[in-house]
Coordinates of C-alpha atoms and ligand atoms in Angstrom, one line a residue:
Chain A
M17 CA 121.1 150.1 67.5
S18 CA 118.4 152.6 68.5
E19 CA 116.7 152.8 71.8
K20 CA 113.8 154.9 73.1
V21 CA 114.6 157.0 76.3
L22 CA 112.8 159.6 78.3
M23 CA 115.0 162.9 77.6
K24 CA 114.7 166.7 78.0
G25 CA 115.0 168.5 74.7
N26 CA 118.4 170.1 75.4
E27 CA 119.9 166.7 76.2
A28 CA 118.5 165.1 73.1
I29 CA 120.2 167.6 71.0
A30 CA 123.4 167.1 72.8
E31 CA 123.2 163.1 72.5
A32 CA 122.2 163.4 69.0
A33 CA 125.2 165.5 68.3
I34 CA 127.4 163.1 69.8
R35 CA 125.9 160.2 67.8
A36 CA 126.3 162.3 64.8
G37 CA 130.2 162.4 65.3
C38 CA 130.5 165.6 67.0
R39 CA 133.4 165.5 69.4
H40 CA 134.1 169.3 69.9
Y41 CA 131.6 171.4 71.8
F42 CA 132.2 175.1 72.8
G43 CA 129.7 177.3 74.9
Y44 CA 129.0 180.0 77.4
P45 CA 126.5 179.4 80.1
I46 CA 123.0 180.8 79.5
T47 CA 119.5 179.9 80.5
P48 CA 117.5 178.1 78.9
Q49 CA 120.0 176.0 77.1
T50 CA 122.0 174.9 80.3
E51 CA 121.3 171.2 80.2
L52 CA 122.8 170.9 76.8
A53 CA 126.2 172.2 78.0
A54 CA 126.1 170.1 81.1
Y55 CA 125.4 166.9 79.2
M56 CA 128.3 167.8 76.9
A57 CA 130.6 168.5 80.1
K58 CA 129.7 165.1 81.4
R59 CA 129.9 162.9 78.2
M60 CA 132.7 164.5 76.1
P61 CA 135.6 163.6 78.4
K62 CA 134.4 160.0 78.5
I63 CA 134.5 159.5 74.8
G64 CA 137.6 161.3 73.9
G65 CA 135.8 164.6 72.9
C66 CA 136.3 168.1 73.8
F67 CA 134.0 170.2 75.9
L68 CA 135.3 173.7 76.6
Q69 CA 133.4 176.5 78.6
A70 CA 134.8 179.5 76.6
E71 CA 135.3 182.9 78.0
S72 CA 132.4 184.3 75.9
E73 CA 130.2 183.3 73.1
I74 CA 132.5 185.3 70.8
A75 CA 135.4 183.0 71.8
A76 CA 133.0 179.9 71.5
I77 CA 132.0 180.7 68.1
N78 CA 135.4 181.2 67.0
M79 CA 136.8 177.9 68.4
V80 CA 133.9 176.4 66.4
Y81 CA 135.4 178.3 63.5
G82 CA 138.8 176.8 64.4
V83 CA 137.5 173.3 64.5
A84 CA 135.2 173.5 61.5
S85 CA 138.3 174.6 59.4
T86 CA 139.9 171.2 60.2
G87 CA 136.6 169.6 58.7
L88 CA 135.6 168.0 62.0
R89 CA 132.0 168.2 63.1
V90 CA 131.6 170.8 65.8
M91 CA 129.0 172.7 67.4
T92 CA 128.0 175.5 69.8
S93 CA 124.8 176.3 71.7
S94 CA 123.4 179.4 73.3
S95 CA 120.3 181.5 73.7
S96 CA 119.2 184.8 72.1
P97 CA 121.6 187.4 73.8
G98 CA 124.5 184.8 73.3
V99 CA 123.5 184.2 69.7
S100 CA 123.7 187.9 69.0
L101 CA 127.4 187.8 70.3
K102 CA 128.2 184.9 67.8
Q103 CA 126.9 186.9 64.7
E104 CA 130.3 188.0 63.8
G105 CA 131.8 184.4 63.8
I106 CA 128.8 183.1 62.1
S107 CA 129.2 185.6 59.5
Y108 CA 132.9 184.6 59.1
I109 CA 131.9 180.8 59.0
A110 CA 129.5 181.4 56.3
G111 CA 132.1 183.6 54.4
A112 CA 134.6 180.9 54.6
D113 CA 132.1 178.2 53.7
L114 CA 132.6 176.1 56.6
P115 CA 130.1 173.5 58.0
A116 CA 129.1 174.0 61.8
L117 CA 126.0 173.8 63.9
I118 CA 124.8 176.7 66.1
V119 CA 121.9 175.8 68.5
N120 CA 119.7 178.7 69.5
V121 CA 117.4 177.9 72.3
Q122 CA 115.5 181.3 72.1
R123 CA 114.3 183.3 75.1
G124 CA 112.5 186.6 75.1
G125 CA 114.1 189.9 74.0
P126 CA 115.3 192.3 73.0
G127 CA 118.2 193.2 75.3
L128 CA 118.6 191.0 78.2
G129 CA 114.8 190.2 77.9
G130 CA 113.7 187.2 79.9
I131 CA 114.4 183.6 80.4
Q132 CA 110.9 182.3 79.2
P133 CA 110.5 180.8 75.6
S134 CA 110.3 183.0 72.5
Q135 CA 110.6 182.8 68.6
S136 CA 111.6 186.5 68.2
D137 CA 115.0 185.6 66.8
Y138 CA 113.2 184.4 63.6
F139 CA 114.6 187.3 61.5
Q140 CA 118.2 187.0 63.0
A141 CA 118.2 183.3 62.2
T142 CA 116.6 183.2 58.7
K143 CA 117.8 186.4 57.2
G144 CA 121.5 186.2 57.8
G145 CA 121.9 187.5 61.3
G146 CA 125.3 189.1 61.0
H147 CA 127.0 191.3 58.2
G148 CA 127.2 190.5 54.7
D149 CA 124.9 188.4 52.3
Y150 CA 124.6 184.8 53.6
H151 CA 122.1 182.4 54.8
L152 CA 122.1 179.6 57.4
I153 CA 120.1 176.6 56.9
V154 CA 117.5 176.9 59.9
L155 CA 115.7 173.9 61.1
A156 CA 112.8 174.2 63.6
P157 CA 112.0 171.3 65.7
S158 CA 108.6 170.9 67.4
S159 CA 109.1 167.7 69.6
V160 CA 111.9 166.3 71.5
Q161 CA 112.4 163.6 68.9
E162 CA 112.8 166.3 66.3
M163 CA 115.3 167.9 68.7
A164 CA 117.5 164.8 68.2
D165 CA 116.6 164.2 64.5
L166 CA 117.1 167.5 63.2
T167 CA 120.4 167.9 65.0
A168 CA 121.6 164.9 63.0
K169 CA 120.2 166.6 59.9
C170 CA 121.8 169.9 60.6
F171 CA 125.3 168.2 60.7
E172 CA 124.4 166.3 57.4
L173 CA 123.3 169.4 55.8
A174 CA 126.2 171.6 57.0
D175 CA 128.7 169.0 55.6
K176 CA 126.8 168.5 52.4
Y177 CA 126.7 172.2 51.5
R178 CA 129.7 173.4 53.4
M179 CA 127.8 176.0 55.5
P180 CA 126.4 176.8 59.0
T181 CA 123.2 175.4 60.0
M182 CA 121.1 176.5 62.9
L183 CA 118.8 174.5 65.2
L184 CA 116.2 177.0 66.3
A185 CA 114.4 175.9 69.2
D186 CA 113.0 177.7 72.2
G187 CA 113.0 177.5 76.0
T188 CA 109.9 175.2 76.2
M189 CA 111.3 172.7 73.6
G190 CA 114.5 172.6 75.5
Q191 CA 113.0 171.9 78.9
M192 CA 110.3 169.4 77.8
M193 CA 110.7 165.7 78.5
E194 CA 109.4 163.2 76.0
P195 CA 110.4 159.8 74.8
V196 CA 112.9 159.8 72.0
L197 CA 114.3 157.2 69.6
L198 CA 117.8 158.4 69.5
P199 CA 119.6 158.4 65.9
E200 CA 121.8 155.9 64.7
E201 CA 125.7 156.7 64.9
S202 CA 126.6 158.7 61.8
G203 CA 129.7 161.0 60.8
V204 CA 131.2 162.8 58.0
T205 CA 130.6 161.2 54.6
V206 CA 131.8 163.8 52.2
E207 CA 135.4 164.4 51.1
K208 CA 136.9 167.7 52.5
P209 CA 140.0 168.5 50.5
W210 CA 139.8 172.0 51.6
A211 CA 140.4 171.2 55.1
L212 CA 143.3 172.4 57.4
T213 CA 145.2 169.3 58.3
G214 CA 148.7 170.3 57.7
T215 CA 150.2 170.0 54.3
K216 CA 152.4 167.0 55.3
M217 CA 154.7 168.6 52.5
Q218 CA 152.3 166.6 50.0
R219 CA 150.2 169.4 48.6
E220 CA 149.9 173.2 48.2
H221 CA 148.8 175.1 51.6
N222 CA 145.0 175.2 52.2
I223 CA 143.8 178.5 53.2
V224 CA 140.5 179.1 55.0
N225 CA 139.5 182.7 54.7
S226 CA 136.7 185.2 53.7
L227 CA 138.9 188.2 52.7
Y228 CA 138.8 189.3 49.1
L229 CA 140.3 192.6 48.5
K230 CA 139.3 192.6 44.8
P231 CA 135.7 193.5 44.6
E232 CA 135.0 191.2 41.4
E233 CA 136.5 188.2 43.3
L234 CA 134.2 189.0 46.5
E235 CA 131.2 189.5 44.2
K236 CA 131.9 186.1 42.5
T237 CA 132.1 184.5 46.0
N238 CA 128.7 185.9 46.7
F239 CA 127.1 185.0 43.2
D240 CA 128.4 181.3 43.7
R241 CA 127.2 181.2 47.4
Y242 CA 123.6 182.2 46.2
E243 CA 123.9 179.7 43.4
K244 CA 124.2 177.1 46.2
Y245 CA 121.5 178.7 48.0
S246 CA 119.1 178.2 45.2
I247 CA 119.9 174.5 45.0
I248 CA 119.0 174.2 48.6
E249 CA 115.9 176.2 48.3
K250 CA 115.0 173.5 45.6
N251 CA 116.1 170.4 47.3
E252 CA 116.0 170.9 51.1
V253 CA 112.5 172.2 52.0
M254 CA 110.8 170.4 54.8
Y255 CA 107.3 171.0 56.3
E256 CA 104.5 169.1 57.8
E257 CA 100.8 169.5 56.7
Y258 CA 98.0 168.5 58.9
M259 CA 94.5 168.5 57.6
M260 CA 95.4 170.8 54.8
E261 CA 93.9 168.9 51.8
D262 CA 90.4 170.8 52.2
A263 CA 91.5 173.7 54.5
E264 CA 89.9 177.1 54.2
V265 CA 92.0 178.6 57.1
C266 CA 95.6 177.7 57.0
V267 CA 97.5 178.1 60.2
V268 CA 101.3 178.5 59.8
A269 CA 103.5 178.0 62.9
F270 CA 106.5 176.2 63.9
G271 CA 108.2 174.8 67.0
I272 CA 106.2 175.3 70.1
A273 CA 103.5 177.4 68.4
A274 CA 102.8 174.4 66.2
R275 CA 102.0 172.1 69.2
V276 CA 99.6 174.7 70.4
S277 CA 98.2 175.3 66.8
K278 CA 97.6 171.7 66.2
N279 CA 95.0 171.4 69.2
A280 CA 93.4 174.5 68.0
V281 CA 93.1 173.1 64.6
V282 CA 91.4 169.8 66.1
E283 CA 89.0 172.0 68.0
A284 CA 88.2 174.1 65.0
R285 CA 87.4 170.9 63.0
K286 CA 85.1 169.6 65.8
Q287 CA 83.3 173.1 65.4
G288 CA 82.8 172.6 61.9
I289 CA 85.5 175.0 60.6
K290 CA 87.9 173.7 57.9
A291 CA 91.2 174.5 59.6
G292 CA 94.5 173.0 58.6
L293 CA 98.1 173.5 60.0
L294 CA 101.2 174.0 57.8
R295 CA 104.4 173.5 60.0
P296 CA 107.5 174.8 58.6
I297 CA 110.4 172.6 59.5
T298 CA 112.9 174.4 57.5
L299 CA 112.6 178.0 58.3
W300 CA 115.2 179.0 55.7
P301 CA 114.8 177.6 53.2
F302 CA 111.1 178.6 53.8
P303 CA 108.2 176.3 52.5
S304 CA 107.2 179.1 50.1
E305 CA 105.7 176.9 47.4
A306 CA 103.5 175.1 50.1
V307 CA 102.3 178.4 51.2
K308 CA 101.6 179.5 47.8
K309 CA 99.7 176.3 47.1
A310 CA 97.6 176.7 50.3
A311 CA 96.8 180.3 49.2
E312 CA 95.1 178.9 46.2
H313 CA 92.4 177.2 48.3
C314 CA 92.4 178.8 51.5
K315 CA 90.5 182.0 52.3
A316 CA 93.0 183.2 55.2
F317 CA 96.2 182.4 57.0
V318 CA 96.8 182.6 60.6
S319 CA 100.5 183.0 61.5
V320 CA 100.9 182.0 65.3
E321 CA 104.2 183.2 66.7
L322 CA 106.0 183.8 69.9
S323 CA 107.1 187.2 68.7
M324 CA 105.5 190.5 67.4
G325 CA 105.2 188.9 64.0
Q326 CA 108.3 187.9 62.1
M327 CA 107.5 184.6 60.1
I328 CA 104.3 186.5 58.9
E329 CA 106.3 188.5 56.4
D330 CA 107.6 185.3 54.8
I331 CA 103.8 184.2 54.6
K332 CA 102.7 187.4 52.9
L333 CA 105.5 187.3 50.6
A334 CA 104.9 183.5 49.6
S335 CA 101.3 183.9 49.5
E336 CA 101.5 187.0 47.2
C337 CA 99.0 188.5 49.5
K338 CA 96.3 186.5 47.7
C339 CA 94.4 186.1 50.8
P340 CA 94.5 188.1 54.4
V341 CA 97.2 186.8 57.0
E342 CA 96.3 187.3 60.6
L343 CA 98.7 187.4 63.4
C344 CA 98.1 185.5 66.4
N345 CA 100.9 186.1 68.8
R346 CA 102.5 186.5 72.2
A347 CA 105.7 188.0 73.2
G348 CA 108.2 188.5 75.9
G349 CA 108.1 184.6 77.0
M350 CA 104.4 184.2 76.7
I351 CA 102.9 181.5 74.8
P352 CA 99.6 181.7 72.9
S353 CA 96.9 179.3 74.1
P354 CA 94.8 177.0 71.9
E355 CA 92.0 179.1 72.8
Q356 CA 93.7 182.3 71.6
V357 CA 94.7 180.3 68.3
L358 CA 91.1 179.0 67.9
A359 CA 89.6 182.5 68.2
S360 CA 92.0 183.7 65.5
I361 CA 90.9 180.8 63.3
K362 CA 87.2 181.6 64.0
N363 CA 88.0 185.4 63.3
V364 CA 89.3 184.8 59.9
A365 CA 86.7 182.1 58.9
G366 CA 84.1 184.7 59.5
G367 CA 80.6 184.5 61.1
N368 CA 81.2 181.2 62.9
E369 CA 80.9 182.5 66.4
Chain B
M1163 CA 170.4 194.3 58.7
V1164 CA 170.8 190.6 58.5
V1165 CA 170.1 189.2 55.0
F1166 CA 168.5 185.7 55.3
E1167 CA 167.9 183.0 52.6
K1168 CA 164.4 182.7 51.9
P1169 CA 163.1 180.1 54.2
H1170 CA 161.1 177.3 52.7
A1171 CA 158.1 178.1 54.9
L1172 CA 157.9 181.5 53.4
C1173 CA 155.9 181.4 50.0
D1174 CA 157.8 182.8 47.0
V1175 CA 155.7 185.9 46.7
P1176 CA 156.3 189.6 47.4
L1177 CA 155.3 190.9 51.0
H1178 CA 153.2 193.8 50.8
Y1179 CA 154.7 195.5 53.8
C1180 CA 156.0 199.1 53.6
P1181 CA 159.8 199.6 53.2
G1182 CA 161.4 199.3 56.7
C1183 CA 158.5 197.6 58.2
T1184 CA 159.6 195.1 60.8
H1185 CA 156.7 192.7 60.1
G1186 CA 158.8 191.2 57.2
I1187 CA 161.8 190.5 59.4
V1188 CA 159.4 188.7 61.9
H1189 CA 157.7 186.6 59.0
R1190 CA 161.2 185.4 58.1
L1191 CA 162.1 184.6 62.0
V1192 CA 159.0 182.6 62.1
A1193 CA 159.3 180.9 59.0
Q1194 CA 163.1 180.0 59.7
A1195 CA 162.0 178.5 62.9
I1196 CA 159.4 176.3 61.1
D1197 CA 162.2 175.1 58.7
E1198 CA 164.7 174.6 61.3
L1199 CA 162.3 172.4 63.4
G1200 CA 161.1 170.7 60.2
I1201 CA 157.3 171.4 61.1
E1202 CA 156.1 173.1 58.1
G1203 CA 153.9 169.9 57.0
D1204 CA 152.2 169.9 60.5
A1205 CA 152.1 173.8 60.9
I1206 CA 148.7 175.5 60.9
G1207 CA 148.9 179.2 61.2
V1208 CA 146.3 181.8 62.1
A1209 CA 146.5 185.3 60.6
P1210 CA 145.0 188.3 62.2
V1211 CA 143.0 191.4 61.2
G1212 CA 145.8 194.0 60.8
C1213 CA 148.6 194.7 58.5
A1214 CA 149.6 191.0 58.7
V1215 CA 146.1 189.9 57.4
M1216 CA 147.6 188.4 54.4
A1217 CA 150.0 186.3 56.2
Y1218 CA 147.9 183.4 55.0
D1219 CA 149.4 184.0 51.4
Y1220 CA 152.9 184.3 53.0
F1221 CA 153.5 181.1 55.0
S1222 CA 153.5 178.0 53.1
C1223 CA 151.7 175.9 55.8
D1224 CA 148.1 175.7 56.0
M1225 CA 146.5 178.9 57.1
V1226 CA 143.3 180.6 58.4
E1227 CA 142.3 183.9 58.7
A1228 CA 140.6 184.9 61.9
A1229 CA 138.1 187.8 62.9
H1230 CA 139.9 190.7 64.7
G1231 CA 141.3 189.8 67.8
R1232 CA 139.8 186.1 67.8
A1233 CA 142.9 184.3 66.7
P1234 CA 143.7 182.7 69.9
A1235 CA 140.1 181.3 70.1
V1236 CA 140.4 180.0 66.6
A1237 CA 143.9 178.5 67.3
T1238 CA 142.3 176.7 70.4
G1239 CA 139.7 175.1 68.4
I1240 CA 142.3 174.0 65.8
K1241 CA 144.6 172.6 68.4
R1242 CA 141.8 170.9 70.2
A1243 CA 140.6 169.3 66.9
L1244 CA 144.3 168.4 65.9
P1245 CA 146.5 168.1 68.9
D1246 CA 149.3 166.8 67.0
N1247 CA 149.7 169.7 64.6
I1248 CA 151.6 172.8 65.4
V1249 CA 149.3 175.7 65.7
F1250 CA 150.5 179.4 65.9
T1251 CA 148.7 182.8 65.7
Y1252 CA 150.5 185.9 64.5
Q1253 CA 148.9 189.0 65.9
G1254 CA 149.2 192.9 66.1
D1255 CA 148.7 194.8 69.3
G1256 CA 145.1 196.2 68.5
D1257 CA 144.2 192.7 67.5
L1258 CA 145.8 190.9 70.6
A1259 CA 145.7 193.6 73.4
S1260 CA 142.5 195.4 72.6
I1261 CA 139.7 193.8 70.7
G1262 CA 141.1 190.3 71.5
M1263 CA 142.4 190.7 75.1
A1264 CA 139.8 188.4 76.6
E1265 CA 140.7 185.7 74.0
T1266 CA 144.3 186.1 74.6
V1267 CA 144.0 186.0 78.5
H1268 CA 142.0 183.0 78.5
A1269 CA 144.1 181.1 75.9
A1270 CA 147.0 181.9 78.2
T1271 CA 145.4 180.9 81.5
R1272 CA 144.2 177.7 80.0
N1273 CA 147.8 177.1 78.9
E1274 CA 146.6 176.2 75.5
N1275 CA 149.5 174.4 73.8
I1276 CA 149.9 177.0 71.1
T1277 CA 152.4 179.6 69.9
I1278 CA 151.6 183.3 69.8
I1279 CA 153.7 185.9 67.9
F1280 CA 152.6 189.3 69.0
I1281 CA 153.9 192.3 67.1
N1282 CA 153.8 195.3 69.3
N1283 CA 154.3 198.4 67.0
A1284 CA 152.3 200.8 69.4
I1285 CA 150.0 201.7 66.6
Y1286 CA 147.0 200.5 64.6
G1287 CA 149.1 200.1 61.3
M1288 CA 146.5 198.8 59.0
T1289 CA 143.7 201.2 59.6
G1290 CA 146.0 204.2 59.0
G1291 CA 147.8 205.1 62.4
Q1292 CA 145.4 205.2 65.3
M1293 CA 146.1 205.0 69.0
A1294 CA 146.9 201.2 70.0
P1295 CA 146.6 199.8 73.5
T1296 CA 150.3 199.9 73.3
S1297 CA 150.8 203.4 72.1
L1298 CA 153.2 205.3 74.6
P1299 CA 152.2 208.1 76.7
G1300 CA 152.4 211.3 74.7
Q1301 CA 152.6 209.3 71.5
V1302 CA 150.9 211.4 68.6
T1303 CA 148.6 209.3 66.6
Q1304 CA 145.6 209.9 64.4
T1305 CA 143.1 209.5 67.2
S1306 CA 145.5 211.0 69.9
P1307 CA 146.5 214.2 67.9
Y1308 CA 147.8 215.8 71.0
G1309 CA 149.5 212.8 72.3
R1310 CA 148.2 210.0 74.3
D1311 CA 146.9 211.8 77.4
V1312 CA 147.0 209.0 80.0
A1313 CA 144.3 210.9 82.1
T1314 CA 141.9 210.2 79.5
A1315 CA 143.1 207.4 77.3
G1316 CA 144.6 205.4 80.0
F1317 CA 148.2 203.8 80.1
P1318 CA 149.7 201.5 77.6
I1319 CA 149.3 197.9 78.1
K1320 CA 152.3 195.8 79.0
V1321 CA 151.1 192.6 77.6
S1322 CA 154.1 190.3 78.6
E1323 CA 154.1 191.5 82.3
L1324 CA 150.3 191.1 82.4
L1325 CA 150.1 187.6 81.1
A1326 CA 153.3 186.5 83.1
A1327 CA 151.1 187.5 86.3
L1328 CA 149.0 184.3 85.4
D1329 CA 149.5 180.8 86.5
G1330 CA 148.6 179.4 83.4
P1331 CA 151.1 180.3 80.5
A1332 CA 154.1 178.5 80.0
Y1333 CA 156.4 180.8 78.4
I1334 CA 156.3 184.6 77.9
Q1335 CA 159.2 186.7 76.4
R1336 CA 159.6 190.1 75.1
V1337 CA 162.3 190.6 72.2
A1338 CA 162.9 193.4 69.6
V1339 CA 164.1 193.2 66.0
N1340 CA 165.7 196.8 65.8
N1341 CA 169.3 195.6 65.4
V1342 CA 171.3 192.6 64.6
K1343 CA 171.9 191.6 68.4
N1344 CA 168.1 191.8 69.0
V1345 CA 167.2 189.9 65.8
K1346 CA 169.3 187.0 67.1
Q1347 CA 167.8 187.1 70.3
A1348 CA 164.3 187.2 68.8
Q1349 CA 165.1 184.3 66.4
K1350 CA 165.8 182.1 69.4
A1351 CA 163.0 183.1 71.3
I1352 CA 160.6 182.5 68.5
K1353 CA 162.1 179.1 67.8
K1354 CA 161.9 178.2 71.6
A1355 CA 158.1 179.1 71.4
F1356 CA 157.5 176.5 68.8
E1357 CA 159.8 174.0 70.6
N1358 CA 157.7 174.6 73.7
Q1359 CA 154.5 173.6 71.8
I1360 CA 156.3 170.3 70.1
Q1361 CA 157.2 169.2 73.6
G1362 CA 153.7 169.8 74.9
K1363 CA 154.7 172.6 77.4
G1364 CA 151.9 174.8 76.6
F1365 CA 151.2 178.4 75.9
S1366 CA 154.0 180.5 74.6
L1367 CA 153.9 184.0 73.6
I1368 CA 156.8 186.0 72.1
E1369 CA 156.2 189.8 72.1
V1370 CA 158.1 191.6 69.4
V1371 CA 158.8 195.3 69.8
S1372 CA 158.3 196.4 66.3
S1373 CA 158.4 199.5 64.1
C1374 CA 155.7 201.1 61.7
P1375 CA 157.6 203.8 60.0
T1376 CA 154.7 204.7 57.8
N1377 CA 152.2 205.5 60.6
W1378 CA 154.9 206.9 63.0
G1379 CA 155.7 209.4 60.4
M1380 CA 159.4 208.3 60.4
T1381 CA 162.2 206.8 58.0
P1382 CA 163.0 203.2 58.6
Q1383 CA 166.1 204.3 60.4
Q1384 CA 164.5 207.0 62.5
A1385 CA 161.8 204.3 63.5
L1386 CA 164.6 201.7 64.7
D1387 CA 166.1 204.4 66.7
W1388 CA 162.6 205.3 68.3
V1389 CA 162.3 201.6 69.1
E1390 CA 165.8 201.8 70.9
E1391 CA 165.2 205.1 72.7
K1392 CA 161.4 205.2 73.5
M1393 CA 159.9 201.7 73.2
I1394 CA 162.4 199.5 74.8
P1395 CA 162.7 201.5 77.9
Y1396 CA 158.9 201.3 78.4
Y1397 CA 158.8 197.7 77.2
P1398 CA 161.9 196.2 78.5
L1399 CA 163.2 193.0 76.9
G1400 CA 163.5 189.7 78.5
V1401 CA 161.9 186.4 79.7
Y1402 CA 158.8 187.2 81.8
K1403 CA 157.7 183.7 82.5
D1404 CA 159.3 180.4 81.9
K1405 CA 157.6 177.3 83.3
T1406 CA 159.2 175.1 80.6
S1407 CA 161.9 173.6 82.7
E1408 CA 159.2 172.5 85.4
E1409 CA 158.1 168.9 85.3
G1410 CA 154.5 167.8 85.2
E1411 CA 153.4 170.3 82.4
K1412 CA 150.8 169.1 79.8
Ligands
TPP2207 C1 135.6 193.9 64.1 C2 136.5 194.8 63.5 N1 136.9 196.2 64.1 C3 137.7 196.9 63.3 C4 138.2 196.4 62.2 C5 139.2 197.4 61.6 N2 140.7 197.1 61.5 C6 141.5 196.6 60.7 S1 143.0 196.4 61.2 C7 142.7 197.2 62.5 C8 143.9 197.5 63.6 C9 145.1 196.6 63.4 O1 146.1 197.0 64.3 P1 147.1 195.9 65.0 O2 146.4 194.8 65.5 O3 147.9 196.7 65.9 O4 148.0 195.5 63.7 P2 149.0 196.3 62.8 O5 148.2 196.5 61.5 O6 149.4 197.5 63.5 O7 150.0 195.2 62.4 C10 141.4 197.5 62.7 C11 140.9 198.3 63.8 C12 137.9 195.2 61.7 N3 138.5 194.6 60.6 N4 137.1 194.5 62.4
SF4_2208 S1 151.5 200.4 57.9 FE1 153.1 200.2 59.5 S2 152.8 197.9 60.2 FE2 151.6 198.1 58.4 S3 153.1 197.5 56.7 FE3 153.2 199.7 56.8 S4 155.0 200.0 58.3 FE4 154.3 198.0 58.5
MG2209 MG1 149.8 197.4 65.6

């Protein structure tokens, strides 16, 4: 039974994970995802689950790797500097084809950066992040409701495709309080014959591994994995379109930037500019087809980002440079205002001052 | 040397270790303990990055390959997920005492109910003989060509002594496998480390003073002599911590 409750974004992720059957959480303290770990620390012992504050993000992600190899649902959460430390482990999880959820509540960088919201880990999240050829499925919530819903979705997709997924949020989304309809209880529905359970002397031993010393074999695992990725690109793209049917200016934004952009689009329409919003929900796979379609009837794109411009590269690729793409951005923990986005919309719409 | 029957817990495949390498002996001791305790069906092993990386092909229980040094964290995850299974790691000195020192110390201090078999061969074997955190003062390696200079490279880390200083771990013992007497001792220690886990006593680590004839530039016999003459004096054998007879452990 579902109920609507007022929750912080970080807590909504935690509660949704528990409802998705996740009983193992490993993390290391970092702002601004603190409430998520605190929620897990409180709840897990009450429901027979495991909350463990690891000695580092490196240890945390390797504990995740351990649980994932047994087939149980498992997660870790962190913020940008911590997620950098997890990259080695994420690469191993991807290389061993294990399902797991990594949450990144982003803050400004590079280096120690700051503690204010950011989207500057877009490249790291969507292009692999660690060493080797691999992807994560990356979902970007833009409301507390989606923090919950997409957490459940991440677990489902991780199991379905046997791969790590990332929920890419930011400091604002984590702290924001909104009413949420919490997702129904769920759990693992797929068979996991590869999981480590002990042989019980009933079968050959299972091996969870990413080492292949013969290059032909390693190449094959890469080709097979990319085969799987192409199926995901076909079947799992998610995005939202707002006033896009007749749009001449297409604003592309995700997460907190999409909320700001929606206000700007509404204002632009009031002022007679045909603006629309395309909000990617899956950042990988990127909604390239939707962008390509928009490029056919729009005269310009505006990429609104809390970074120096990262997603803009995917927009340019997907639109095949059919029309100009303007960057509307703030960085280092700053958020673009609706006025700034509106100004960008007007700028590309041309002569509508 | 002692000749063993092939234990069931060891797969029927040739091991890739160099002639005279003690990794092979320790594999047998681990497999033998698993056989004797009848835990193969419940055991899950964690292989390191090091010469023993292929251990996942050698032990017939379920196995996982960890990133360099992270085996104790991986084992922690597995044990937390499957508390009724028997979880062990098998790690070298570079793996356990250098890159993975934090994971080792924290698994120990949490008294994770796991078993760690730690191969101290005073060298990075797999990468071709670089200085390890356990290389002896003056020891010549590829990256200490004039001998380990403690003034710049620091002193060897005595893992058993270090971990025994913690309140957490249940059982820490250092053994060697350079002669029949020591192998027998090692066999008992390794079995005890698994028994401790079965009985829920907590973190047990057996440090095995080992040899790497290839990267020490010695014959197998010279290497065993070097263990006796140089290694054991620096790394004295014995039980460094034993909380297993205490009541109230987890
Ligand atoms: C992150 C990372 N750094 C370095 C390496 C290269 N490497 C492979 S094995 C090894 C050393 C292993 O030495 P040890 O743990 O002592 O095991 P041994 O081979 O002596 O048994 C190193 C540095 C690696 N695989 N991964
Ligand atoms: S390099 Fe050394 S540790 Fe590795 S297998 Fe050969 S002798 Fe053994
Ligand atoms: Mg070594």
